[in-house]
PDB file of C-alpha atoms in Angstrom:
ATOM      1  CA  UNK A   1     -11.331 -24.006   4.230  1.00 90.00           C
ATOM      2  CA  UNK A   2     -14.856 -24.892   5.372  1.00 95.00           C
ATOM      3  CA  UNK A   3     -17.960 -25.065   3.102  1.00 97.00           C
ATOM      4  CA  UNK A   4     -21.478 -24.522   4.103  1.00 97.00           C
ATOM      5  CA  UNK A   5     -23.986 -25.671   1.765  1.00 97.00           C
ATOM      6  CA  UNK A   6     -27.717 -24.897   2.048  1.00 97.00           C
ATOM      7  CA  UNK A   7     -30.884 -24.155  -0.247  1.00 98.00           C
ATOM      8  CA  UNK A   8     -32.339 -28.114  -0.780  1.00 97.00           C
ATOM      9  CA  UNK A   9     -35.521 -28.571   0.073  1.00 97.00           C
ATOM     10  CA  UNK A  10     -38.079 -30.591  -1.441  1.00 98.00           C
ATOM     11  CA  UNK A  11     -39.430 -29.776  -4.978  1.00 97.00           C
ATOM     12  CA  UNK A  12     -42.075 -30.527  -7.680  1.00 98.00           C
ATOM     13  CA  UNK A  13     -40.714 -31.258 -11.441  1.00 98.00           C
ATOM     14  CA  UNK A  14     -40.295 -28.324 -13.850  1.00 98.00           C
ATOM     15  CA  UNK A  15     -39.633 -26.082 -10.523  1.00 98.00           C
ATOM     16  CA  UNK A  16     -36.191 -24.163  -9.848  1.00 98.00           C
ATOM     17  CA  UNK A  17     -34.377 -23.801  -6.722  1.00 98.00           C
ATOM     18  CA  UNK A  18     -30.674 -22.087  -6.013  1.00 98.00           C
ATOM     19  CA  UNK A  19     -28.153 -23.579  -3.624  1.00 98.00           C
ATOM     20  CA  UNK A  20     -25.557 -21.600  -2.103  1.00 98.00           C
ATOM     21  CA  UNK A  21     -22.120 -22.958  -0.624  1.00 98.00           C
ATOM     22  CA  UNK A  22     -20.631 -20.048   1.969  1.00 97.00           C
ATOM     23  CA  UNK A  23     -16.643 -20.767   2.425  1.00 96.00           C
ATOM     24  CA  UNK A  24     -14.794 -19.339   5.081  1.00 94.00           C
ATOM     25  CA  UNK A  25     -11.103 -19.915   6.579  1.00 90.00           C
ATOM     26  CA  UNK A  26      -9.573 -19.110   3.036  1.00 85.00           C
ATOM     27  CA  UNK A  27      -8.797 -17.170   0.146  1.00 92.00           C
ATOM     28  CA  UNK A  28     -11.673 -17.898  -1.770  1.00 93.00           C
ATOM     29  CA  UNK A  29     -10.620 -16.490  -4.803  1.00 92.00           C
ATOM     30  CA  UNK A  30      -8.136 -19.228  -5.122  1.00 92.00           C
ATOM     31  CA  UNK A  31     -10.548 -21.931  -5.542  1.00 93.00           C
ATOM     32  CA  UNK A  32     -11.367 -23.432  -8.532  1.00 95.00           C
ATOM     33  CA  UNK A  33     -15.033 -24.663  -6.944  1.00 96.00           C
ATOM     34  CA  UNK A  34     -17.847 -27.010  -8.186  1.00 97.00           C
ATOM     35  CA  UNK A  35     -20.619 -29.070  -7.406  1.00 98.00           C
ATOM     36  CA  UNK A  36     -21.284 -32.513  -6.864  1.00 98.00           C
ATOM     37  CA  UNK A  37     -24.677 -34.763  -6.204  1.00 98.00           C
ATOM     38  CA  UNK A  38     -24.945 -38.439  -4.915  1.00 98.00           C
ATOM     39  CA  UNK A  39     -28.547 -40.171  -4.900  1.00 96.00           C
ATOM     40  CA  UNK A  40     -29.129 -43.198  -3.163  1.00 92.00           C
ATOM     41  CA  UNK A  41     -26.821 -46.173  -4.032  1.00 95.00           C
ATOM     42  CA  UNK A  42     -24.780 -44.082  -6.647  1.00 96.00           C
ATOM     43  CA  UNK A  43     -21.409 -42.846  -6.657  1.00 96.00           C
ATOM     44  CA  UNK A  44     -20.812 -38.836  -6.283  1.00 96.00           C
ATOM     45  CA  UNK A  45     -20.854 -37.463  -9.904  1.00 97.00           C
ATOM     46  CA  UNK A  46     -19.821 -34.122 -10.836  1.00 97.00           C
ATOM     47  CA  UNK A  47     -22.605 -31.530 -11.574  1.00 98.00           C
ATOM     48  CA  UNK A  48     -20.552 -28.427 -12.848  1.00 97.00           C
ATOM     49  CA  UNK A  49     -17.426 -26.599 -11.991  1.00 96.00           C
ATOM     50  CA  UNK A  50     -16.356 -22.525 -12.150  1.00 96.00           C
ATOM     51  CA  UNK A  51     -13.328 -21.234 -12.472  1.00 95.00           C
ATOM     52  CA  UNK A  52     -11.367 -18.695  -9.749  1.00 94.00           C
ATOM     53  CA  UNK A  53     -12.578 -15.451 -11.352  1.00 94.00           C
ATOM     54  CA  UNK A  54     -16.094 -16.907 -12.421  1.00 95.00           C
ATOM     55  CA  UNK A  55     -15.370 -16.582 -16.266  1.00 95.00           C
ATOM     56  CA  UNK A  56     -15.548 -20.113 -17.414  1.00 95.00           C
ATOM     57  CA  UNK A  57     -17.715 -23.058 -16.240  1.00 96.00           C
ATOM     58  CA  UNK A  58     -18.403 -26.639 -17.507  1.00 95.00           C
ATOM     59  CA  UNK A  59     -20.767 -28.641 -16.712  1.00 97.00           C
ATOM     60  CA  UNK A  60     -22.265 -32.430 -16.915  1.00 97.00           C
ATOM     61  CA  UNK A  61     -24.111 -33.606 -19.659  1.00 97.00           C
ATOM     62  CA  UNK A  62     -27.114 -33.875 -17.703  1.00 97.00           C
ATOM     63  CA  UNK A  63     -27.446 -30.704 -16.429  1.00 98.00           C
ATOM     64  CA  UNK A  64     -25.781 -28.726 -19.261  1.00 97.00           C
ATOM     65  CA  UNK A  65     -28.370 -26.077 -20.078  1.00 97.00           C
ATOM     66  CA  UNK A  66     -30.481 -26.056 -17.151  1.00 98.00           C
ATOM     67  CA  UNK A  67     -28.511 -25.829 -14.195  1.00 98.00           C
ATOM     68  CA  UNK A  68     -25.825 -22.470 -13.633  1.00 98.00           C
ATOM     69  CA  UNK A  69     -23.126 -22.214 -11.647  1.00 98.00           C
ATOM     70  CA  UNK A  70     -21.882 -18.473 -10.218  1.00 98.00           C
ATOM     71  CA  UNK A  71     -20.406 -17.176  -7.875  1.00 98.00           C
ATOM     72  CA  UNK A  72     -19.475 -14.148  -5.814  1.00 97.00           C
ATOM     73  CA  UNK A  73     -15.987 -13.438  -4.645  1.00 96.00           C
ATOM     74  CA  UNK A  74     -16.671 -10.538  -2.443  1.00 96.00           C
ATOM     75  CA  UNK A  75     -19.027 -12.683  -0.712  1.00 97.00           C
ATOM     76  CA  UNK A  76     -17.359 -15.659  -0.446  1.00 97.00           C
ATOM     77  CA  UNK A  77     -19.944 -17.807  -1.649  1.00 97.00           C
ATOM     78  CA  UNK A  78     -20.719 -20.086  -4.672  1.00 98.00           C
ATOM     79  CA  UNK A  79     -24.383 -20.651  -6.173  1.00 98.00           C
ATOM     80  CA  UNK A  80     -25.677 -23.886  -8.316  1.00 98.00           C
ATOM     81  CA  UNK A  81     -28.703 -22.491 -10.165  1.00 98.00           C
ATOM     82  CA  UNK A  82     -31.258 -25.477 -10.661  1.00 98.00           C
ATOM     83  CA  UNK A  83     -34.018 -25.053 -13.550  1.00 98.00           C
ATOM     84  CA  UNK A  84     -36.604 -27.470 -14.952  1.00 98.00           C
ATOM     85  CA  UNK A  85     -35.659 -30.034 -12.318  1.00 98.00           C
ATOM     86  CA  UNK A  86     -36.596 -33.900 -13.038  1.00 98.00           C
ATOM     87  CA  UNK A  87     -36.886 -36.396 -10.124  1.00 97.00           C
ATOM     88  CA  UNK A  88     -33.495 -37.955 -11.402  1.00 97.00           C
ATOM     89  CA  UNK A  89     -32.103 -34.624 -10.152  1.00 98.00           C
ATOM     90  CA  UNK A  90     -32.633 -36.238  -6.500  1.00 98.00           C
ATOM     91  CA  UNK A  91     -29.596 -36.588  -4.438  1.00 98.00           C
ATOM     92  CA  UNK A  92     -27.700 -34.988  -2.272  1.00 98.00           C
ATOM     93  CA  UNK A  93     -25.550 -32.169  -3.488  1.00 98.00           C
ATOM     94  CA  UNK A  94     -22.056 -31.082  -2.358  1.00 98.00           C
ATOM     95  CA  UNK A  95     -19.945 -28.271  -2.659  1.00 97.00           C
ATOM     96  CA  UNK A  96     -16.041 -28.611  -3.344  1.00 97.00           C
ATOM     97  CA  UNK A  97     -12.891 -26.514  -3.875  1.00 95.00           C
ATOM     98  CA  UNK A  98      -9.474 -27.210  -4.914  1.00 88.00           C
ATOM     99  CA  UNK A  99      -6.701 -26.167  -6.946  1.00 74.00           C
ATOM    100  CA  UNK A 100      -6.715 -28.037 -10.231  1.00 77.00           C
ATOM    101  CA  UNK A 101      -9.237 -28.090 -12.733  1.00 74.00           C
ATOM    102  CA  UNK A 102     -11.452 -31.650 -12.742  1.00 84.00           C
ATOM    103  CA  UNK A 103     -14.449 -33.869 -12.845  1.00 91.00           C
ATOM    104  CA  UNK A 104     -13.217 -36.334  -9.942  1.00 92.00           C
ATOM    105  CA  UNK A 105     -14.050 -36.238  -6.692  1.00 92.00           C
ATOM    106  CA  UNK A 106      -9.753 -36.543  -5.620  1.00 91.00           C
ATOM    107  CA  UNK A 107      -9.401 -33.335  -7.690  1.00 90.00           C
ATOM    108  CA  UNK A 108     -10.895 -30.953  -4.739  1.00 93.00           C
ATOM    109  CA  UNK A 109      -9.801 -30.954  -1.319  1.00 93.00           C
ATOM    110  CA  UNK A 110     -12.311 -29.393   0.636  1.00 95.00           C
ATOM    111  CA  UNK A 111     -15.833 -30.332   0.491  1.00 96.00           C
ATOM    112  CA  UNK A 112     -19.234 -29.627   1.955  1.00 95.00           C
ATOM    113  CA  UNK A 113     -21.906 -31.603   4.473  1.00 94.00           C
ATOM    114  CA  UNK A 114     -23.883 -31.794   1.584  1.00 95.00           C
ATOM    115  CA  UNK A 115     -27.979 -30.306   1.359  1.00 98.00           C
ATOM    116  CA  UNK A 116     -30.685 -32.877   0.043  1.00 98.00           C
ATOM    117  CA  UNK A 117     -32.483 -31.449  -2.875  1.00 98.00           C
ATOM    118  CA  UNK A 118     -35.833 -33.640  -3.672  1.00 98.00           C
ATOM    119  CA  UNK A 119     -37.800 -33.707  -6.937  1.00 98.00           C
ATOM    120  CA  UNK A 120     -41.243 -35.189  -7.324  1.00 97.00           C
ATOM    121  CA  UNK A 121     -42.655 -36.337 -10.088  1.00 94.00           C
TER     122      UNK A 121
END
């Protein structure tokens, strides 16, 4: 499975931007997917995850409420909806899938390049 992420860019506070992640080379469907961020000297933390048909999705404390996760089957691709962004939002942001349900970055086996989302203050 391969993961394309895109849609970073460089922000101001209290703005919104969507990434997308675009898989290929699997059954998409299968994957239990999420997102994950890493800022500058930090570990990766987990943003939010959705489940294989889309129903259910959980999230971090410290996005809970203003970022979304969706996604699309029939297009293969997942979405991280970002709202009322702060500059601790910073990092770089990765898409993963696997086949269990987690927070951890060893519970997804595939993973994205990562695209650098930037919030100013």
């Amino acid at each position: 499975v391969q993961l394309q992420a895109s849609g970073g860019g460089l922000v101001q506070a209290g703005t919104s931007l969507r990434l997308s992640c675009a898989a290929s080379g699997g059954t998409f469907s299968m994957y239990r997917m999420a997102w994950f961020r890493q800022a500058p000297g930090k570990e990766r933390e987990f943003v939010g995850g959705i489940s294989r048909s889309g129903i259910s999705t959980y999230y971090a404390d410290s996005v809970r409420g203003r970022f979304a996760i969706s996604r699309d089957n029939a297009r293969n691709t997942v979405y991280l909806q970002m709202n009322s962004l702060k500059p601790e939002d910073t990092a770089v942001y990765y898409c993963a899938s696997g086949g269990t349900i987690g927070t951890a970055p060893a519970a997804y086996d595939y993973w994205g390049q990562g695209t650098l989302v930037t919030v100013s203050s």
